[in-house]
Short mmCIF file of C-alpha atoms in Angstrom, two decimals:
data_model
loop_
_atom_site.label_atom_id
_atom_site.label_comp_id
_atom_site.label_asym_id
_atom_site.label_seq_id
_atom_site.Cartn_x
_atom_site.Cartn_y
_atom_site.Cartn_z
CA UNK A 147 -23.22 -24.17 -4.81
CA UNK A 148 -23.45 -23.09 -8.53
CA UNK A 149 -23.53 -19.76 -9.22
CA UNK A 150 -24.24 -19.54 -12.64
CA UNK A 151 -26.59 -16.99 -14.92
CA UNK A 152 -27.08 -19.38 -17.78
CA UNK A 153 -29.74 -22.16 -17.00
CA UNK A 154 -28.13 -25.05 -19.66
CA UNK A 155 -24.67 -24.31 -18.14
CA UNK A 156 -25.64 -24.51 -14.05
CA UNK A 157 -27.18 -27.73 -14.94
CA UNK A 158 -24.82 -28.96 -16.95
CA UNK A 159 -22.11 -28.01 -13.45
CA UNK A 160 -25.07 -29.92 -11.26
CA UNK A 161 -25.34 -33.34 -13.66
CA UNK A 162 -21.42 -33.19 -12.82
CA UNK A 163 -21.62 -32.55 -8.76
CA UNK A 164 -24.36 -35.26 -8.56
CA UNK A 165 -22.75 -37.88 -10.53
CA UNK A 166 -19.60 -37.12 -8.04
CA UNK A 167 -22.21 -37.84 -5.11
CA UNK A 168 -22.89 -33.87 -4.40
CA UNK A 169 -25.71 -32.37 -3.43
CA UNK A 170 -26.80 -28.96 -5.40
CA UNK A 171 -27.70 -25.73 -5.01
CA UNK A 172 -28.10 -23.06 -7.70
CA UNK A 173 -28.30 -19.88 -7.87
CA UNK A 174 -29.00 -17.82 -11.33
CA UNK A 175 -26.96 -14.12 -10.02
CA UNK A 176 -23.92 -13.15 -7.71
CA UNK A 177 -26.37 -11.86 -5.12
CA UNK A 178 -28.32 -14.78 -4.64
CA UNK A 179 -25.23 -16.95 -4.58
CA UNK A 180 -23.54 -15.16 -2.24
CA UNK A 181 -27.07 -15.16 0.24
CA UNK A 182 -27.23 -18.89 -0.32
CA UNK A 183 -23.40 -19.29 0.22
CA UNK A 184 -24.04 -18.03 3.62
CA UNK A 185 -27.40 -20.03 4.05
CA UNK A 186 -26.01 -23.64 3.17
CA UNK A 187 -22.24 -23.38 4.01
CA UNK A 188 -21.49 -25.74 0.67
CA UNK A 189 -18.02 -27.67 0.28
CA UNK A 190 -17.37 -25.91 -3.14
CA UNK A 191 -18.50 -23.24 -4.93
CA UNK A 192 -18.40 -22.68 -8.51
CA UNK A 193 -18.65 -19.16 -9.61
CA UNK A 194 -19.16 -17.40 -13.01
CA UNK A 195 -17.64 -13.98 -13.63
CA UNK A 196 -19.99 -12.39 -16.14
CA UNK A 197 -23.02 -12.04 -14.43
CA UNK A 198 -25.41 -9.22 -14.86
CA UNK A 199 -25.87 -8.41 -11.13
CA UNK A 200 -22.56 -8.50 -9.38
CA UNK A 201 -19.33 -10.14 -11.63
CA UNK A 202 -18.12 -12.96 -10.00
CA UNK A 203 -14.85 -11.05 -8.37
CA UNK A 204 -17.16 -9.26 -6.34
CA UNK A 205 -19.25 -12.48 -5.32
CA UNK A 206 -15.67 -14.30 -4.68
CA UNK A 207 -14.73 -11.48 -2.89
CA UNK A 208 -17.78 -10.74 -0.65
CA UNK A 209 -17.59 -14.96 -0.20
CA UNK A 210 -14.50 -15.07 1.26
CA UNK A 211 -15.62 -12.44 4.48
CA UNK A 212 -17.30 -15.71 5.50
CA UNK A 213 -16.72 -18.65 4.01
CA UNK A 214 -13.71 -21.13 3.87
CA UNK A 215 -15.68 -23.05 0.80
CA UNK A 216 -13.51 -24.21 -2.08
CA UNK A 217 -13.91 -21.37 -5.07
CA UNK A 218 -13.82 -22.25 -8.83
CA UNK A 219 -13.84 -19.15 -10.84
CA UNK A 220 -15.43 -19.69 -14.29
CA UNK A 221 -14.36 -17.82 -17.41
CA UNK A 222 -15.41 -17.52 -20.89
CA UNK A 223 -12.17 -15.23 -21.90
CA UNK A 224 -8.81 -16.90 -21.99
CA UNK A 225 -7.38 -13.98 -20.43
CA UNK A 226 -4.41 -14.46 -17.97
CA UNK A 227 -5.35 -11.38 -16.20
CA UNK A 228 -9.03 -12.45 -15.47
CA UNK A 229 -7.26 -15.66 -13.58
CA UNK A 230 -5.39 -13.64 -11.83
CA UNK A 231 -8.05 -11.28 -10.70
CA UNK A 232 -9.76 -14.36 -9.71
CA UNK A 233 -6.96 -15.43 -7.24
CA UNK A 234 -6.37 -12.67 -5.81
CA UNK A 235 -9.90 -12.58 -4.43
CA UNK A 236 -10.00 -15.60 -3.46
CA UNK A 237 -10.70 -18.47 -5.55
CA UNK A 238 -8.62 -21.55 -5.40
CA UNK A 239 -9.03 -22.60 -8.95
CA UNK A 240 -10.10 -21.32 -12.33
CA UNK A 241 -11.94 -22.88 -15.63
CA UNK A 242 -11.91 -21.36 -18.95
CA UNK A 243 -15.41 -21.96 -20.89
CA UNK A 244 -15.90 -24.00 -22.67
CA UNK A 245 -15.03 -27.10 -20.34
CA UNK A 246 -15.72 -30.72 -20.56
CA UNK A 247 -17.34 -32.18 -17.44
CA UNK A 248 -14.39 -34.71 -17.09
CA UNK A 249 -12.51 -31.51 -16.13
CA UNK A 250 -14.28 -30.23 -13.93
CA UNK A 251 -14.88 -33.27 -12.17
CA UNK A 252 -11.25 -34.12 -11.75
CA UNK A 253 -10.73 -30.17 -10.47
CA UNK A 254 -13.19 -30.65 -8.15
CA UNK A 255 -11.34 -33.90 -6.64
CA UNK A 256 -7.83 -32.32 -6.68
CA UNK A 257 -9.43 -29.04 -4.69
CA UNK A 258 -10.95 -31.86 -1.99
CA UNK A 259 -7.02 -33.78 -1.50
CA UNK A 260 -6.09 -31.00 -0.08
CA UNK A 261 -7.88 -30.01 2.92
CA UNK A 262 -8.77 -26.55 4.29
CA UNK A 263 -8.18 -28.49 7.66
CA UNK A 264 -5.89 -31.16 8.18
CA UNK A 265 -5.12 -33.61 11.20
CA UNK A 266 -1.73 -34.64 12.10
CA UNK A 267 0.30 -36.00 14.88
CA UNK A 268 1.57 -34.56 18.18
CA UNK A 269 4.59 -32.08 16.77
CA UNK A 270 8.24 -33.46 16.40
CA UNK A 271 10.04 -30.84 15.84
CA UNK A 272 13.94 -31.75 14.03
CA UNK A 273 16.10 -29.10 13.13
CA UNK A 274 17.93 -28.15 10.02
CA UNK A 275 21.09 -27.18 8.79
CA UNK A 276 22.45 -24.04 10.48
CA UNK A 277 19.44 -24.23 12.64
CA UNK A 278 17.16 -21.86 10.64
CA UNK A 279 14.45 -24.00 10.18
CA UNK A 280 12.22 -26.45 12.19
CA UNK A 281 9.90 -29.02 10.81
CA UNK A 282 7.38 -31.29 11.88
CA UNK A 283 4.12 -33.15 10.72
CA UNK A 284 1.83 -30.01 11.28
CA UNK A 285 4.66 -27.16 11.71
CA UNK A 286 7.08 -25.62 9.17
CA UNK A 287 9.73 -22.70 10.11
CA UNK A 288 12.11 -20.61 8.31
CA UNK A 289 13.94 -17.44 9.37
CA UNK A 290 10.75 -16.05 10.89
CA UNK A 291 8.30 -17.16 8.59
CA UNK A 292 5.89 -19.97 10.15
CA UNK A 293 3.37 -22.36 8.72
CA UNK A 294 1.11 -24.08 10.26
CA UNK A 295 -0.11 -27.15 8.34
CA UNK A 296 -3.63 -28.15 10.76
CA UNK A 297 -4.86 -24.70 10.83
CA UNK A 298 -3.43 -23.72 7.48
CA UNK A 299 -2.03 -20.39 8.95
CA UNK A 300 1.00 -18.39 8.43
CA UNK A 301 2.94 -16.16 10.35
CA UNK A 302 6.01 -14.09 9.62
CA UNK A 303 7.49 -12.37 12.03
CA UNK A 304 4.68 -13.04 14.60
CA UNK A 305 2.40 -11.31 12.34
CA UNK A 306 -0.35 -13.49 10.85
CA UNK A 307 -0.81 -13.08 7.49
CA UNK A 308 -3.76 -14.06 5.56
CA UNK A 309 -3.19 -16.09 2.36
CA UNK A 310 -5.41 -17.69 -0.12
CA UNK A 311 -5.69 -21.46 -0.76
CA UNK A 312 -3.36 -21.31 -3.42
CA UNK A 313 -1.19 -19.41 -2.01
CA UNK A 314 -0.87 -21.74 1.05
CA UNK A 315 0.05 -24.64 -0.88
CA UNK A 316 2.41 -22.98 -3.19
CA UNK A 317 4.45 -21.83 0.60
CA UNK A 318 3.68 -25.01 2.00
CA UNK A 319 5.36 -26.92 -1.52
CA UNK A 320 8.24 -24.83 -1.44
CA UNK A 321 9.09 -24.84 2.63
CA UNK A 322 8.38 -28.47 2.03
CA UNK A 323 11.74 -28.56 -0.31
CA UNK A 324 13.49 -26.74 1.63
CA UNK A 325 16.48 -25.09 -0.90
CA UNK A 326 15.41 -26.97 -3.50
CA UNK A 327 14.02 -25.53 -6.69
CA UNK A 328 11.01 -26.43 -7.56
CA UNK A 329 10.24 -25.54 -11.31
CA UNK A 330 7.39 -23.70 -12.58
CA UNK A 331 5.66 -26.97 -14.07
CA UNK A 332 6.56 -29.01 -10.81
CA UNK A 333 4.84 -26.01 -8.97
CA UNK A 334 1.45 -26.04 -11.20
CA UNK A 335 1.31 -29.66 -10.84
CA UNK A 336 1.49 -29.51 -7.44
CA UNK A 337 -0.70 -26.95 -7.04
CA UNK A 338 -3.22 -28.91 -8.94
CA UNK A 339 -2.88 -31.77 -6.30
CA UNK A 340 -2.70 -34.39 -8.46
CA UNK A 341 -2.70 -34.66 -12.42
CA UNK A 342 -5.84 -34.45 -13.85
CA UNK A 343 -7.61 -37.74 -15.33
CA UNK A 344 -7.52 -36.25 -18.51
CA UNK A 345 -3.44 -36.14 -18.14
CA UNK A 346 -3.09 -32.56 -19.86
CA UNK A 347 0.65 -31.17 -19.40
CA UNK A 348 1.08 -28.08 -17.71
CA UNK A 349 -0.18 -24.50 -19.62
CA UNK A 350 1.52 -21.45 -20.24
CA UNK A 351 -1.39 -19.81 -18.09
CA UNK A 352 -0.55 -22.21 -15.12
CA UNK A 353 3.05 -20.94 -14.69
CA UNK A 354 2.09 -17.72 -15.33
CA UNK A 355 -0.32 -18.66 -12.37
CA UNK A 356 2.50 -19.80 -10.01
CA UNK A 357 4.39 -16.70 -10.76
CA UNK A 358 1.45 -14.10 -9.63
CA UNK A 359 0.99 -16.33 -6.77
CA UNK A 360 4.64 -16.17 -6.06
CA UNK A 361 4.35 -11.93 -6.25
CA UNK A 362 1.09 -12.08 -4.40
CA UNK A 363 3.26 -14.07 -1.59
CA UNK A 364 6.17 -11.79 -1.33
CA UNK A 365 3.54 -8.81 -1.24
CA UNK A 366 1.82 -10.16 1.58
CA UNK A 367 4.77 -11.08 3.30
CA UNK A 368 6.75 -7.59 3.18
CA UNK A 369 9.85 -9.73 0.68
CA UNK A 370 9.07 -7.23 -2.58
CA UNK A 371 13.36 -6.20 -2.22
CA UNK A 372 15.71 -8.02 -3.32
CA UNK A 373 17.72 -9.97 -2.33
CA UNK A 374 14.66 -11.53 -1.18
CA UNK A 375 14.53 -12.80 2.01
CA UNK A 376 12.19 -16.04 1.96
CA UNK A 377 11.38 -16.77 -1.87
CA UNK A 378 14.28 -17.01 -4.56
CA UNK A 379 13.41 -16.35 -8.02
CA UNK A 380 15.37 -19.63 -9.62
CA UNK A 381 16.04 -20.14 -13.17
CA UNK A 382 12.78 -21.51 -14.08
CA UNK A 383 11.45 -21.78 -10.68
CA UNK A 384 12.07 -20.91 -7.14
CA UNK A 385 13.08 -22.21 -3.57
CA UNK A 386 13.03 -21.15 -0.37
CA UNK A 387 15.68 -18.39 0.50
CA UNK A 388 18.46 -19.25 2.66
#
């Protein structure tokens, strides 16, 4: 689903999608977009955010009430605090215009590695050091915080907390180490799934990225005091509280 106000640029996001074996649907404002979001239940979504009916927050925002499809945020201002908006409701990834179709293309197939649903095997489950922490091939737990790798939920405490895409995989990376830090570049990289095709390092605006996520996480998850309780601010990086 492209929701996109400017005719050239939709198709231009379409030509892409159907040269990666998609099938398209456009949609020229945020209301229409959303309505056919809900209509065709699409993989993806790309989604500008100046659009004269409804900016694309609000679409992203009004998406996610329904939808588990993949979000890509488009942007015409290199502004880090339009890519964070565009997180925090709800997109998985963001694009600053303009962007080469190469790009996109490889953003599209990094979003698609990593599965909103994953199958596994039965659980093992092996404990760790001092016995705060079990692990298995769908289940991660750590001092009361639980992550479940299938369903992609989280739990802390027994509560269930609700998390973003990105903000999954940025727990899931770092309960995956363990104690080990993970730097900020390791972290964007990660969070990218793969390096791109075109093999572009790491931005200033990606770790900057990783470290919103990282506040967004400790929000959600009550750890805003320090010393926090699940994720330690590292020099450069972070890890997984003991």
């Amino acid at each position: 689903m492209i929701i996109e106000d400017e005719e050239d640029v939709r198709e231009l996001i379409a030509v892409v999608f159907r040269q990666a074996g998609f099938v398209t649907h456009g949609a020229p404002s945020g209301e229409d977009g959303v309505d056919l979001v809900r209509q065709h239940d699409p993989m993806v979504v790309t989604l500008d955010i100046e659009m004269a009916d409804m900016d694309g927050f609000e679409a992203a925002r009004r998406i996610r009430l329904f939808s588990d499809s993949y979000v890509i945020m488009l942007t015409g201002r290199d502004d880090e605090a339009d890519a964070m908006m565009g997180l925090d409701n709800g997109a998985d990834d963001y694009i600053v215009k303009p962007f080469r179709p190469r790009e996109l293309r490889s953003r599209i197939n990094a979003l698609l590695r990593r599965p909103r649903w994953q199958e596994g095997p039965t659980p093992t489950t092996s404990h760790h050091a001092g016995g705060s922490g079990r692990r298995s091939a769908e289940r991660l737990e750590h001092n009361g915080l639980v992550l479940n790798v299938r369903t992609r939920k989280v739990e802390a405490d027994g509560i269930e907390i609700h998390l973003s895409g990105l903000e999954f995989d940025l727990l899931h990376t770092l309960m995956e180490s363990t104690w080990v830090r993970r730097s900020k570049g390791d972290l964007a990289q990660k969070l990218r799934a793969a390096h791109y095709e075109t093999g572009e390092p790491v931005t200033r605006r990606e770790e900057w990225a990783v470290d919103s996520l990282v506040a967004n996480l400790r929000e959600k998850l009550g750890d805003t005091e320090r010393p926090y309780r699940w994720l330690r601010t590292e020099p450069g990086g972070y890890s997984l509280g003991v």
